[in-house]
Short mmCIF file of C-alpha atoms in Angstrom, two decimals:
data_model
loop_
_atom_site.label_atom_id
_atom_site.label_comp_id
_atom_site.label_asym_id
_atom_site.label_seq_id
_atom_site.Cartn_x
_atom_site.Cartn_y
_atom_site.Cartn_z
CA MET A 1 0.04 0.01 0.24
CA ALA A 2 1.48 3.29 -0.96
CA HIS A 3 1.90 5.72 1.88
CA THR A 4 -0.15 8.57 2.07
CA TYR A 5 0.51 11.85 4.02
CA PRO A 6 -1.72 14.20 5.92
CA GLU A 7 -3.25 17.06 3.86
CA GLY A 8 -1.47 20.27 3.99
CA CYS A 9 2.08 21.03 5.29
CA PHE A 10 3.41 20.74 8.98
CA PHE A 11 4.29 24.57 8.94
CA SER A 12 1.62 26.99 8.62
CA THR A 13 4.18 29.94 8.34
CA LEU A 14 7.85 30.16 7.79
CA GLU A 15 8.00 31.71 11.03
CA GLU A 16 7.03 28.72 12.73
CA ILE A 17 10.24 27.02 11.76
CA LYS A 18 12.34 29.19 14.25
CA GLY A 19 13.43 27.08 17.25
CA LYS A 20 12.05 23.80 15.61
CA LYS A 21 14.20 20.55 15.96
CA ILE A 22 14.64 19.45 12.19
CA THR A 23 16.18 16.24 10.89
CA VAL A 24 17.36 16.36 7.23
CA MET A 25 17.65 12.72 6.28
CA GLY A 26 20.27 12.48 3.37
CA LEU A 27 22.89 15.15 2.90
CA GLY A 28 24.00 13.65 -0.40
CA LEU A 29 26.37 15.31 -3.05
CA ASN A 30 23.84 16.78 -5.21
CA GLY A 31 22.83 19.67 -3.33
CA GLY A 32 19.36 18.65 -2.01
CA GLY A 33 20.08 17.90 1.51
CA GLU A 34 22.57 20.75 1.92
CA THR A 35 20.16 23.36 0.50
CA CYS A 36 17.53 21.84 3.05
CA ALA A 37 19.98 22.31 5.90
CA ARG A 38 20.78 25.76 4.98
CA PHE A 39 17.33 26.89 4.42
CA PHE A 40 16.13 25.59 7.90
CA LEU A 41 19.24 27.04 9.67
CA LYS A 42 18.57 30.47 7.88
CA HIS A 43 14.94 30.21 9.60
CA GLY A 44 16.10 29.66 12.99
CA ALA A 45 15.83 25.77 13.30
CA PHE A 46 18.13 23.50 15.00
CA VAL A 47 19.17 20.98 12.26
CA THR A 48 20.41 17.54 12.61
CA VAL A 49 21.94 16.34 9.21
CA THR A 50 22.10 12.41 9.10
CA ASP A 51 23.20 10.24 6.30
CA THR A 52 24.47 6.63 5.86
CA LYS A 53 27.33 7.90 4.09
CA THR A 54 30.58 8.78 5.93
CA ALA A 55 32.16 12.21 6.54
CA ASP A 56 34.86 11.39 3.92
CA GLN A 57 32.20 10.42 1.35
CA LEU A 58 30.40 13.64 1.96
CA ALA A 59 33.37 15.90 2.24
CA PRO A 60 32.18 18.29 -0.65
CA ALA A 61 28.86 18.86 0.87
CA ILE A 62 30.25 19.22 4.51
CA LYS A 63 32.87 21.79 3.48
CA SER A 64 30.37 23.84 1.53
CA LEU A 65 28.05 24.09 4.67
CA ASN A 66 30.81 24.57 7.12
CA SER A 67 32.35 27.45 5.03
CA ASP A 68 29.10 29.30 4.86
CA SER A 69 29.29 32.37 6.77
CA THR A 70 25.61 33.22 6.43
CA ILE A 71 24.46 30.30 8.71
CA ASP A 72 24.66 29.69 12.46
CA LYS A 73 26.62 26.45 12.46
CA SER A 74 26.17 26.18 16.25
CA ARG A 75 22.61 24.97 15.52
CA LEU A 76 23.83 22.46 13.14
CA ARG A 77 25.06 18.77 13.96
CA TYR A 78 26.05 15.82 11.78
CA VAL A 79 25.27 12.04 12.38
CA LEU A 80 27.01 10.35 9.48
CA GLY A 81 27.88 6.68 8.69
CA GLY A 82 24.36 5.56 9.81
CA HIS A 83 21.02 6.82 11.27
CA LYS A 84 20.00 6.90 14.94
CA ILE A 85 16.26 6.34 15.82
CA GLU A 86 16.37 9.09 18.43
CA ASP A 87 17.25 11.80 15.84
CA PHE A 88 13.83 11.03 14.14
CA ALA A 89 11.72 10.38 17.15
CA SER A 90 12.82 13.66 18.99
CA ALA A 91 12.64 15.96 15.66
CA ASP A 92 9.70 18.21 15.42
CA CYS A 93 9.68 17.39 11.64
CA VAL A 94 11.90 15.06 9.45
CA ILE A 95 12.87 16.29 5.89
CA LYS A 96 12.87 13.13 3.74
CA ASN A 97 15.12 12.17 0.81
CA PRO A 98 12.93 11.11 -2.08
CA ALA A 99 15.23 7.84 -2.66
CA VAL A 100 14.22 6.59 0.71
CA LYS A 101 11.13 4.25 0.73
CA ALA A 102 8.63 5.45 3.47
CA GLU A 103 6.95 1.90 3.68
CA GLY A 104 8.69 -0.30 6.20
CA ASN A 105 11.16 2.32 7.37
CA GLU A 106 11.64 2.42 10.98
CA PHE A 107 13.30 5.74 11.06
CA LEU A 108 10.58 7.42 9.17
CA ALA A 109 8.17 5.50 11.36
CA ALA A 110 9.36 7.11 14.37
CA ALA A 111 8.99 10.67 12.96
CA LYS A 112 6.15 12.91 14.26
CA ALA A 113 5.85 14.77 10.80
CA ILE A 114 7.48 14.24 7.30
CA GLU A 115 7.89 17.00 4.87
CA THR A 116 10.27 17.29 1.75
CA ASP A 117 11.90 20.16 0.13
CA ILE A 118 9.20 20.04 -2.65
CA SER A 119 6.26 20.04 0.04
CA ILE A 120 7.77 23.09 1.74
CA PHE A 121 8.19 24.94 -1.43
CA LEU A 122 4.68 24.03 -2.64
CA LYS A 123 3.12 25.27 0.46
CA PHE A 124 4.80 28.79 0.56
CA SER A 125 5.42 29.74 -3.03
CA LYS A 126 2.71 31.60 -5.01
CA ALA A 127 4.50 31.19 -8.23
CA PRO A 128 2.70 29.89 -11.36
CA LEU A 129 3.85 26.15 -11.69
CA ILE A 130 4.85 24.11 -14.72
CA ALA A 131 5.51 20.58 -13.63
CA VAL A 132 7.13 17.83 -15.63
CA THR A 133 7.30 14.00 -14.95
CA GLY A 134 7.73 10.98 -17.20
CA SER A 135 10.42 8.13 -17.97
CA LYS A 136 12.61 10.05 -20.85
CA GLY A 137 13.13 13.48 -21.52
CA LYS A 138 12.03 15.20 -18.19
CA SER A 139 15.40 17.14 -17.69
CA SER A 140 15.67 18.41 -21.24
CA THR A 141 11.92 19.43 -21.23
CA VAL A 142 12.22 21.54 -18.12
CA SER A 143 15.43 23.11 -19.22
CA ALA A 144 14.06 24.13 -22.52
CA ILE A 145 10.84 25.54 -20.90
CA SER A 146 12.99 27.57 -18.48
CA TYR A 147 15.34 28.77 -21.34
CA GLY A 148 12.22 29.73 -23.30
CA LEU A 149 10.72 31.70 -20.58
CA ASN A 150 13.68 33.47 -19.43
CA LYS A 151 14.77 34.57 -22.88
CA ALA A 152 11.09 35.57 -23.55
CA GLY A 153 11.50 38.29 -20.57
CA TYR A 154 10.22 36.20 -17.70
CA LYS A 155 11.99 35.85 -14.35
CA CYS A 156 11.65 32.01 -14.41
CA PHE A 157 13.22 29.75 -11.98
CA LEU A 158 13.95 25.85 -12.63
CA GLY A 159 14.18 23.12 -9.88
CA GLY A 160 13.35 19.72 -8.55
CA ASN A 161 14.63 16.42 -9.95
CA ILE A 162 17.34 18.46 -12.01
CA THR A 163 19.39 18.65 -8.85
CA VAL A 164 18.43 22.27 -7.88
CA SER A 165 16.37 22.27 -4.65
CA PRO A 166 13.40 24.77 -5.08
CA LEU A 167 14.05 25.86 -1.48
CA SER A 168 17.13 27.74 -2.86
CA PHE A 169 14.80 30.14 -4.68
CA LEU A 170 11.53 30.05 -2.70
CA GLU A 171 11.96 33.69 -1.39
CA LYS A 172 12.70 35.04 -4.65
CA THR A 173 9.33 33.93 -6.16
CA ASP A 174 5.86 35.52 -6.38
CA GLY A 175 2.89 35.52 -8.41
CA THR A 176 4.64 36.58 -11.41
CA THR A 177 7.67 34.37 -11.60
CA PRO A 178 6.80 31.05 -13.18
CA VAL A 179 8.55 27.91 -11.67
CA VAL A 180 9.34 24.91 -13.65
CA LEU A 181 9.79 21.54 -11.64
CA GLU A 182 11.06 18.30 -12.66
CA LEU A 183 9.50 15.79 -10.62
CA SER A 184 10.51 12.15 -10.15
CA SER A 185 8.02 9.28 -9.52
CA TRP A 186 9.64 9.25 -5.86
CA GLN A 187 9.17 12.88 -5.51
CA LEU A 188 5.51 12.77 -6.46
CA ALA A 189 5.00 9.79 -4.17
CA ASP A 190 6.04 12.03 -1.24
CA LEU A 191 3.25 14.45 -2.11
CA ARG A 192 0.54 11.86 -2.10
CA GLY A 193 -2.38 13.12 0.02
CA ARG A 194 -0.91 16.59 0.73
CA LYS A 195 -3.06 18.41 -2.07
CA LEU A 196 -0.10 20.88 -2.54
CA LEU A 197 0.61 20.30 -6.11
CA LYS A 198 -1.57 21.98 -8.45
CA PRO A 199 0.38 23.05 -11.70
CA ARG A 200 -0.90 25.35 -14.11
CA ILE A 201 0.63 23.12 -16.76
CA ALA A 202 1.56 19.50 -16.26
CA ILE A 203 3.60 17.52 -18.71
CA ILE A 204 4.11 13.72 -18.69
CA THR A 205 7.01 12.84 -20.97
CA LYS A 206 7.33 9.48 -22.78
CA ILE A 207 6.43 6.44 -20.41
CA VAL A 208 8.64 3.50 -20.46
CA PRO A 209 9.61 0.74 -17.94
CA ASP A 210 12.01 2.20 -15.20
CA HIS A 211 12.69 1.75 -11.54
CA GLN A 212 11.08 -1.61 -11.54
CA ASN A 213 13.50 -2.81 -8.94
CA TRP A 214 11.72 -0.36 -6.59
CA TYR A 215 8.37 -0.63 -7.72
CA GLY A 216 7.99 -4.23 -8.90
CA SER A 217 5.28 -3.45 -11.59
CA MET A 218 4.57 -0.84 -14.12
CA GLU A 219 1.08 -0.12 -12.59
CA ARG A 220 2.66 1.04 -9.13
CA TYR A 221 5.25 3.12 -11.01
CA VAL A 222 2.71 4.76 -13.23
CA GLU A 223 0.47 5.45 -10.19
CA ASP A 224 3.01 7.69 -8.61
CA LYS A 225 3.32 9.60 -12.16
CA LYS A 226 -0.51 10.19 -11.98
CA LEU A 227 -0.24 12.45 -8.85
CA ILE A 228 1.22 15.25 -11.18
CA TYR A 229 -2.35 15.97 -12.18
CA ALA A 230 -4.30 14.57 -9.34
CA ASP A 231 -5.31 18.05 -7.98
CA GLN A 232 -5.64 19.85 -11.25
CA ASP A 233 -8.95 21.30 -12.20
CA LYS A 234 -10.68 22.44 -15.70
CA ASN A 235 -8.62 25.56 -15.60
CA ASP A 236 -5.46 23.66 -15.63
CA ILE A 237 -3.66 21.89 -18.61
CA THR A 238 -2.30 18.32 -18.92
CA ILE A 239 0.02 17.52 -21.89
CA LEU A 240 0.25 13.87 -22.73
CA ASP A 241 1.51 11.60 -25.24
CA PHE A 242 -0.67 10.52 -28.24
CA ASP A 243 1.60 8.09 -30.13
CA GLU A 244 1.31 4.29 -29.46
CA ASP A 245 3.77 2.87 -26.77
CA SER A 246 4.19 -0.41 -25.07
CA TYR A 247 1.25 0.24 -22.71
CA ALA A 248 -0.54 -2.80 -23.85
CA ARG A 249 2.55 -5.15 -23.11
CA ASP A 250 3.71 -3.53 -20.05
CA CYS A 251 0.33 -3.17 -18.30
CA GLU A 252 -1.03 -6.35 -16.44
CA HIS A 253 -4.57 -5.13 -17.17
CA PRO A 254 -4.58 -2.92 -20.28
CA LYS A 255 -7.84 -0.98 -20.72
CA ALA A 256 -9.77 -1.97 -24.05
CA GLY A 257 -9.11 0.63 -26.71
CA PHE A 258 -6.17 2.43 -25.05
CA ARG A 259 -3.07 2.48 -27.07
CA CYS A 260 -0.76 4.24 -24.92
CA TRP A 261 -0.12 5.56 -21.23
CA GLY A 262 -1.29 8.98 -22.54
CA ASP A 263 -4.69 7.65 -23.22
CA VAL A 264 -4.87 6.20 -19.56
CA PHE A 265 -3.85 9.85 -18.12
CA ALA A 266 -6.18 11.61 -20.49
CA SER A 267 -9.23 9.41 -19.22
CA GLU A 268 -8.47 10.48 -15.61
CA THR A 269 -7.38 14.02 -15.38
CA LYS A 270 -9.82 16.78 -14.66
CA ALA A 271 -7.62 19.32 -16.52
CA THR A 272 -7.92 20.40 -20.28
CA VAL A 273 -5.91 17.60 -22.20
CA LEU A 274 -3.51 18.53 -25.12
CA ARG A 275 -1.62 15.79 -26.76
CA TYR A 276 1.86 15.66 -28.59
CA SER A 277 2.70 13.38 -31.52
CA THR A 278 5.37 12.81 -33.99
CA HIS A 279 2.48 12.88 -36.67
CA VAL A 280 -0.44 14.88 -37.59
CA LEU A 281 -2.97 14.56 -34.68
CA PRO A 282 -6.49 13.47 -35.95
CA ASP A 283 -9.16 16.15 -36.41
CA GLY A 284 -10.59 17.11 -33.20
CA ILE A 285 -7.53 16.24 -30.96
CA PHE A 286 -5.85 19.41 -29.71
CA GLY A 287 -2.17 19.59 -29.09
CA VAL A 288 1.16 19.62 -30.90
CA PHE A 289 2.42 17.55 -33.70
CA GLN A 290 5.24 17.51 -36.34
CA LEU A 291 5.19 17.26 -39.95
CA SER A 292 7.56 15.41 -42.15
CA ASP A 293 9.75 18.48 -42.39
CA LYS A 294 10.31 18.02 -38.55
CA ASN A 295 8.67 21.50 -37.89
CA GLY A 296 6.24 21.64 -34.87
CA TYR A 297 2.59 23.10 -34.95
CA ALA A 298 0.13 23.78 -32.32
CA ARG A 299 -3.55 23.24 -32.81
CA LEU A 300 -5.36 24.38 -29.79
CA PRO A 301 -9.05 25.32 -28.47
CA ILE A 302 -9.72 28.77 -29.45
CA ARG A 303 -9.52 30.05 -25.78
CA LEU A 304 -5.80 28.82 -25.66
CA MET A 305 -4.75 30.08 -29.06
CA SER A 306 -2.91 33.50 -29.18
CA ALA A 307 -4.73 36.66 -30.02
CA HIS A 308 -2.80 37.04 -33.21
CA ALA A 309 -4.07 33.41 -34.38
CA ARG A 310 -7.53 34.22 -33.40
CA GLN A 311 -7.52 37.53 -35.32
CA LYS A 312 -6.07 35.85 -38.41
CA LYS A 313 -8.28 32.82 -37.84
CA ARG A 314 -5.55 30.43 -37.90
CA ALA A 315 -6.37 26.86 -36.83
CA GLU A 316 -2.58 25.96 -36.36
CA GLU A 317 0.61 27.82 -35.63
CA LEU A 318 4.33 27.17 -36.13
CA ILE A 319 5.83 27.00 -32.74
CA MET A 320 8.99 24.89 -33.52
CA LYS A 321 11.55 25.02 -36.58
CA THR A 322 15.31 24.13 -36.79
CA LEU A 323 17.01 23.04 -33.60
CA GLN A 324 20.78 22.69 -32.48
CA VAL A 325 20.27 19.70 -30.44
CA PRO A 326 20.27 16.27 -32.25
CA GLY A 327 17.71 13.44 -32.33
CA ASP A 328 13.88 13.02 -32.82
CA HIS A 329 13.29 12.45 -29.13
CA MET A 330 14.86 15.77 -28.35
CA ARG A 331 12.57 17.34 -30.91
CA THR A 332 9.55 16.01 -29.01
CA ASN A 333 10.92 17.32 -25.71
CA VAL A 334 11.33 20.85 -27.08
CA LEU A 335 8.04 20.66 -28.91
CA ASN A 336 6.53 20.17 -25.42
CA ALA A 337 8.44 22.67 -23.96
CA ASN A 338 7.54 25.13 -26.71
CA LEU A 339 3.90 24.44 -26.21
CA ALA A 340 4.36 25.43 -22.26
CA VAL A 341 6.13 28.60 -23.18
CA TYR A 342 3.34 29.35 -25.99
CA LEU A 343 0.59 28.86 -23.37
CA MET A 344 2.41 31.18 -20.87
CA GLY A 345 1.73 33.98 -23.63
CA VAL A 346 4.84 33.95 -25.70
CA SER A 347 4.06 34.55 -29.32
CA ALA A 348 4.39 31.40 -31.70
CA GLU A 349 7.14 33.16 -33.84
CA LEU A 350 9.19 34.01 -30.76
CA THR A 351 8.84 30.70 -29.34
CA ALA A 352 10.18 29.08 -32.34
CA ASN A 353 12.97 31.54 -32.70
CA ILE A 354 14.09 31.03 -29.11
CA SER A 355 14.15 27.48 -29.10
CA ALA A 356 16.30 27.28 -32.27
CA SER A 357 19.12 28.90 -30.16
CA TRP A 358 18.95 26.27 -27.19
CA LYS A 359 21.98 24.20 -27.25
CA GLY A 360 20.80 21.55 -24.86
CA ILE A 361 22.09 20.63 -21.21
CA PRO A 362 25.03 18.63 -19.71
CA HIS A 363 24.73 14.73 -19.80
CA ARG A 364 21.85 14.71 -22.35
CA LEU A 365 23.41 14.23 -26.02
CA GLU A 366 25.96 16.99 -24.88
CA LYS A 367 28.50 17.67 -27.62
CA PHE A 368 31.63 18.60 -25.67
CA HIS A 369 34.69 17.59 -27.62
CA GLU A 370 35.96 17.48 -31.26
CA TRP A 371 39.02 15.59 -32.42
CA GLN A 372 40.76 15.05 -35.85
CA ASN A 373 42.31 11.75 -36.13
CA PRO A 374 45.99 12.62 -37.24
CA TYR A 375 46.17 9.03 -38.82
CA ASP A 376 43.40 9.48 -41.61
CA LYS A 377 42.15 13.14 -40.70
CA ARG A 378 38.72 11.78 -39.65
CA ASN A 379 36.70 14.31 -37.69
CA ILE A 380 35.11 12.87 -34.63
CA ALA A 381 32.58 14.46 -32.23
CA PHE A 382 31.98 13.13 -28.65
CA TYR A 383 28.74 13.18 -26.99
CA ASN A 384 27.92 12.78 -23.28
CA ASP A 385 24.53 11.21 -22.80
CA SER A 386 25.14 9.96 -19.39
CA SER A 387 21.67 10.70 -18.15
CA SER A 388 20.42 7.81 -20.14
CA THR A 389 19.55 5.41 -17.64
CA VAL A 390 17.02 3.23 -19.46
CA PRO A 391 17.58 0.98 -22.52
CA GLU A 392 15.11 2.87 -24.58
CA ALA A 393 17.05 5.96 -24.23
CA ALA A 394 20.25 4.62 -25.33
CA ALA A 395 18.34 3.18 -28.35
CA ALA A 396 17.09 6.63 -29.34
CA ALA A 397 20.56 8.29 -28.85
CA SER A 398 22.00 5.70 -31.17
CA GLN A 399 19.62 7.03 -33.95
CA SER A 400 19.71 10.70 -33.20
CA PHE A 401 22.39 11.65 -35.81
CA GLY A 402 20.91 10.53 -39.05
CA LYS A 403 24.01 8.57 -39.50
CA ARG A 404 25.79 5.58 -37.84
CA THR A 405 27.74 6.13 -34.52
CA VAL A 406 30.16 4.62 -32.10
CA LEU A 407 28.07 3.81 -29.18
CA ILE A 408 29.41 3.28 -25.54
CA ALA A 409 26.55 1.76 -23.36
CA GLY A 410 26.15 -0.53 -20.22
CA GLY A 411 25.88 -0.21 -16.46
CA THR A 412 23.94 -1.35 -13.61
CA ASP A 413 20.63 -3.14 -14.01
CA LYS A 414 17.45 -1.80 -12.27
CA ASN A 415 15.24 -4.74 -13.29
CA LEU A 416 14.60 -3.48 -16.87
CA ASP A 417 14.26 -5.14 -20.14
CA PHE A 418 17.24 -4.54 -22.40
CA LEU A 419 15.49 -6.13 -25.47
CA PRO A 420 14.51 -2.61 -27.04
CA LEU A 421 18.27 -1.80 -27.09
CA ALA A 422 19.29 -5.20 -28.33
CA LYS A 423 16.77 -5.12 -31.09
CA CYS A 424 17.89 -1.42 -32.12
CA LEU A 425 21.55 -2.53 -32.11
CA ASN A 426 20.51 -5.54 -34.46
CA SER A 427 18.73 -3.42 -37.16
CA GLU A 428 15.49 -5.03 -35.84
CA ASN A 429 12.26 -2.83 -36.04
CA ASN A 430 13.53 -0.99 -39.07
CA THR A 431 16.58 0.48 -37.27
CA LYS A 432 18.08 2.83 -39.79
CA PHE A 433 21.52 3.34 -38.31
CA PRO A 434 23.21 0.38 -36.58
CA PRO A 435 26.41 1.70 -34.77
CA TYR A 436 29.78 0.87 -36.45
CA GLU A 437 31.04 -0.19 -33.06
CA ILE A 438 29.51 -0.83 -29.81
CA PHE A 439 31.68 -0.79 -26.62
CA LEU A 440 30.22 -2.18 -23.18
CA LEU A 441 31.01 -0.94 -19.70
CA SER A 442 30.84 -3.83 -17.19
CA GLY A 443 27.68 -4.01 -14.93
CA THR A 444 24.62 -6.25 -14.18
CA GLY A 445 22.88 -4.46 -16.86
CA THR A 446 25.37 -4.89 -19.40
CA ASP A 447 25.38 -8.77 -18.56
CA LYS A 448 21.77 -8.94 -19.70
CA LEU A 449 22.36 -6.81 -22.91
CA ALA A 450 25.49 -8.91 -23.80
CA ALA A 451 23.26 -12.05 -23.61
CA LEU A 452 20.74 -10.66 -26.02
CA LEU A 453 23.36 -9.30 -28.29
CA ASP A 454 25.06 -12.64 -28.24
CA GLU A 455 21.75 -14.44 -29.26
CA ARG A 456 21.75 -12.11 -32.28
CA LYS A 457 25.38 -12.49 -33.14
CA VAL A 458 25.96 -8.76 -32.67
CA ARG A 459 29.61 -7.78 -32.18
CA TYR A 460 30.56 -5.64 -29.45
CA GLU A 461 33.83 -4.85 -27.55
CA GLY A 462 34.30 -5.53 -23.89
CA PRO A 463 32.78 -5.32 -21.09
CA PHE A 464 35.41 -3.04 -19.80
CA ASP A 465 35.96 -2.69 -16.12
CA SER A 466 37.48 0.74 -16.76
CA LEU A 467 36.27 3.50 -18.93
CA GLN A 468 39.88 4.86 -19.39
CA ILE A 469 40.85 1.42 -20.78
CA LEU A 470 37.67 1.47 -23.04
CA LEU A 471 38.58 4.96 -24.38
CA GLU A 472 42.28 3.83 -25.05
CA VAL A 473 41.07 0.68 -27.02
CA LEU A 474 38.77 2.96 -29.01
CA LYS A 475 41.63 5.36 -29.87
CA THR A 476 43.75 2.52 -30.95
CA GLU A 477 41.12 1.34 -33.33
CA PHE A 478 40.75 4.79 -34.73
CA MET A 479 44.33 5.13 -35.57
CA SER A 480 44.68 1.38 -36.96
CA GLU A 481 45.12 0.75 -40.53
CA ASN A 482 41.77 -0.95 -40.47
CA SER A 483 39.94 2.25 -39.47
CA SER A 484 38.05 2.78 -42.69
CA ARG A 485 36.91 -0.78 -42.88
CA ILE A 486 35.54 -0.61 -39.14
CA PHE A 487 34.26 3.18 -39.27
CA GLY A 488 33.61 3.67 -42.80
CA GLU A 489 35.21 5.96 -45.43
CA VAL A 490 36.51 9.34 -44.35
CA SER A 491 34.61 12.36 -45.46
CA PRO A 492 36.40 15.73 -44.90
CA ASP A 493 32.79 17.41 -44.62
CA SER A 494 31.36 15.09 -42.28
CA PHE A 495 32.09 13.83 -38.71
CA LEU A 496 31.72 10.52 -36.79
CA PRO A 497 29.64 10.73 -33.54
CA VAL A 498 30.95 8.92 -30.51
CA VAL A 499 27.92 8.66 -27.99
CA PHE A 500 28.07 7.53 -24.51
CA SER A 501 24.68 6.59 -23.63
CA PRO A 502 24.75 3.79 -21.07
CA GLY A 503 20.92 2.97 -21.06
CA ALA A 504 21.57 1.86 -17.36
CA THR A 505 22.34 3.29 -13.97
CA SER A 506 25.87 3.96 -12.82
CA PHE A 507 26.29 2.62 -9.28
CA GLY A 508 29.29 0.61 -8.55
CA MET A 509 31.71 2.22 -11.13
CA PHE A 510 30.54 5.68 -10.46
CA THR A 511 28.76 7.56 -7.69
CA ASN A 512 25.87 8.63 -9.96
CA GLU A 513 25.06 9.42 -13.55
CA PHE A 514 26.38 12.95 -13.14
CA ASP A 515 29.77 11.63 -11.89
CA ARG A 516 29.86 9.06 -14.71
CA GLY A 517 29.26 11.82 -17.38
CA ASN A 518 31.92 14.04 -15.82
CA LYS A 519 34.59 11.41 -15.77
CA PHE A 520 33.79 10.48 -19.20
CA LYS A 521 34.33 14.06 -20.47
CA ASP A 522 37.51 14.43 -18.51
CA LEU A 523 38.90 11.26 -19.80
CA VAL A 524 37.90 11.92 -23.59
CA GLN A 525 39.66 15.45 -23.28
CA ALA A 526 42.62 13.76 -21.72
CA ILE A 527 43.00 10.88 -24.23
CA PHE A 528 41.81 12.65 -27.39
CA GLN A 529 43.95 15.74 -27.44
CA ALA A 530 44.13 17.96 -30.28
CA ASP A 531 47.92 17.65 -30.77
CA SER A 532 47.87 13.75 -30.49
#
């Protein structure tokens, strides 16, 4: 049974925080716990930060807090290397880490009250909210929305699962400052019952199996995603997928006539429903779609169209043109972002022009290095897609360039099916661009993928226990006399993409996907130097 929280928030006013005993569960290294500790200290609380990691493991976050002259560190204590039940039982309120399950947790069971940085923010901010969840494309979508609104003249803030706690900007927000939140299924689960989340615009990106080691079924996973629209009403907007997906296969009890998870969500939300598609939407369906030229168009109810479109009696408006970021899946992310920007009052023309200048974000098909092979003068571009943590994301990345690539994949399993990636790499399901070479990093997910590739007699290198060794082997192949046979003929006007898109989590070899991506970039820049 999913945990349900009391309605509302433990704190009625920010002034109530003063003098309270707060336990922050999980300091971490991504800034969330650190921001929570800083926030409650600045509001006069006594703060205990507890984490199962040691002080050595958490050294950067501890140093950051201890060197902050704006907080009273006499009211801060650390309990590291494990939790103590008394720190939870004696606290007035516990600030929960979203990566900790509430069910069966003895420490959380001892707490008088439980909140999260998201619930505190939602209680006290009056900002108009755009919230995004889903399995693929969340971070790119929220980043493109934030970029678009800020470029259009709004003072917009971005936070949530994108590793920025919204408590870091809570007191800078008001009724005129849009806030864009990326929300994971875990962050949404921590809002169940609170009735605090009511986004003006909610977007659910593509749903594919994820976190099945946590949930055990797609139904439980998707139930948490549904919380993004649970408290919306007819004045709000829910933006949902229209294209057929694996719903009927992944759902234990699929509903008759439903082709995708978007159909399920559309049947439940009380908000106005808009759909997104890679093809022209059928008559009577409102939303955004792409034509064969890859441009994106909005077809909306009259009340949601711009005054210009109503005056010109246009049924559709062009809101997306040429983009700098590669990949069909990225075009879908940007199209959804552009729809949100347009719905916030930015003209269609300006929306399209702004998105054309967006260069993407770190760890999501991030182009970061170019190298010309001194042996044959081949131009090679390196892309970091380390935030690819599901097989479908790696499959999409391999097809994002309209040409064949070198793919580096593999990592830790989270009880996912690697068949979609294996089929893509074997040119099944009409894959257009099978990689020239596949390099695999070691991991439990890699073991599952390798078995599927072996069945299909798909050649790969590895698995490698070291990313450095993998890249050194790749460089040796680039500079061998067989290079043209392996990677195709050299074209002075073209480039070969090398894409690091693991399609799995990173634990064991790396701290997290961001650490993984940064290490990849550092090693590539060291090994593939311009003067090599």
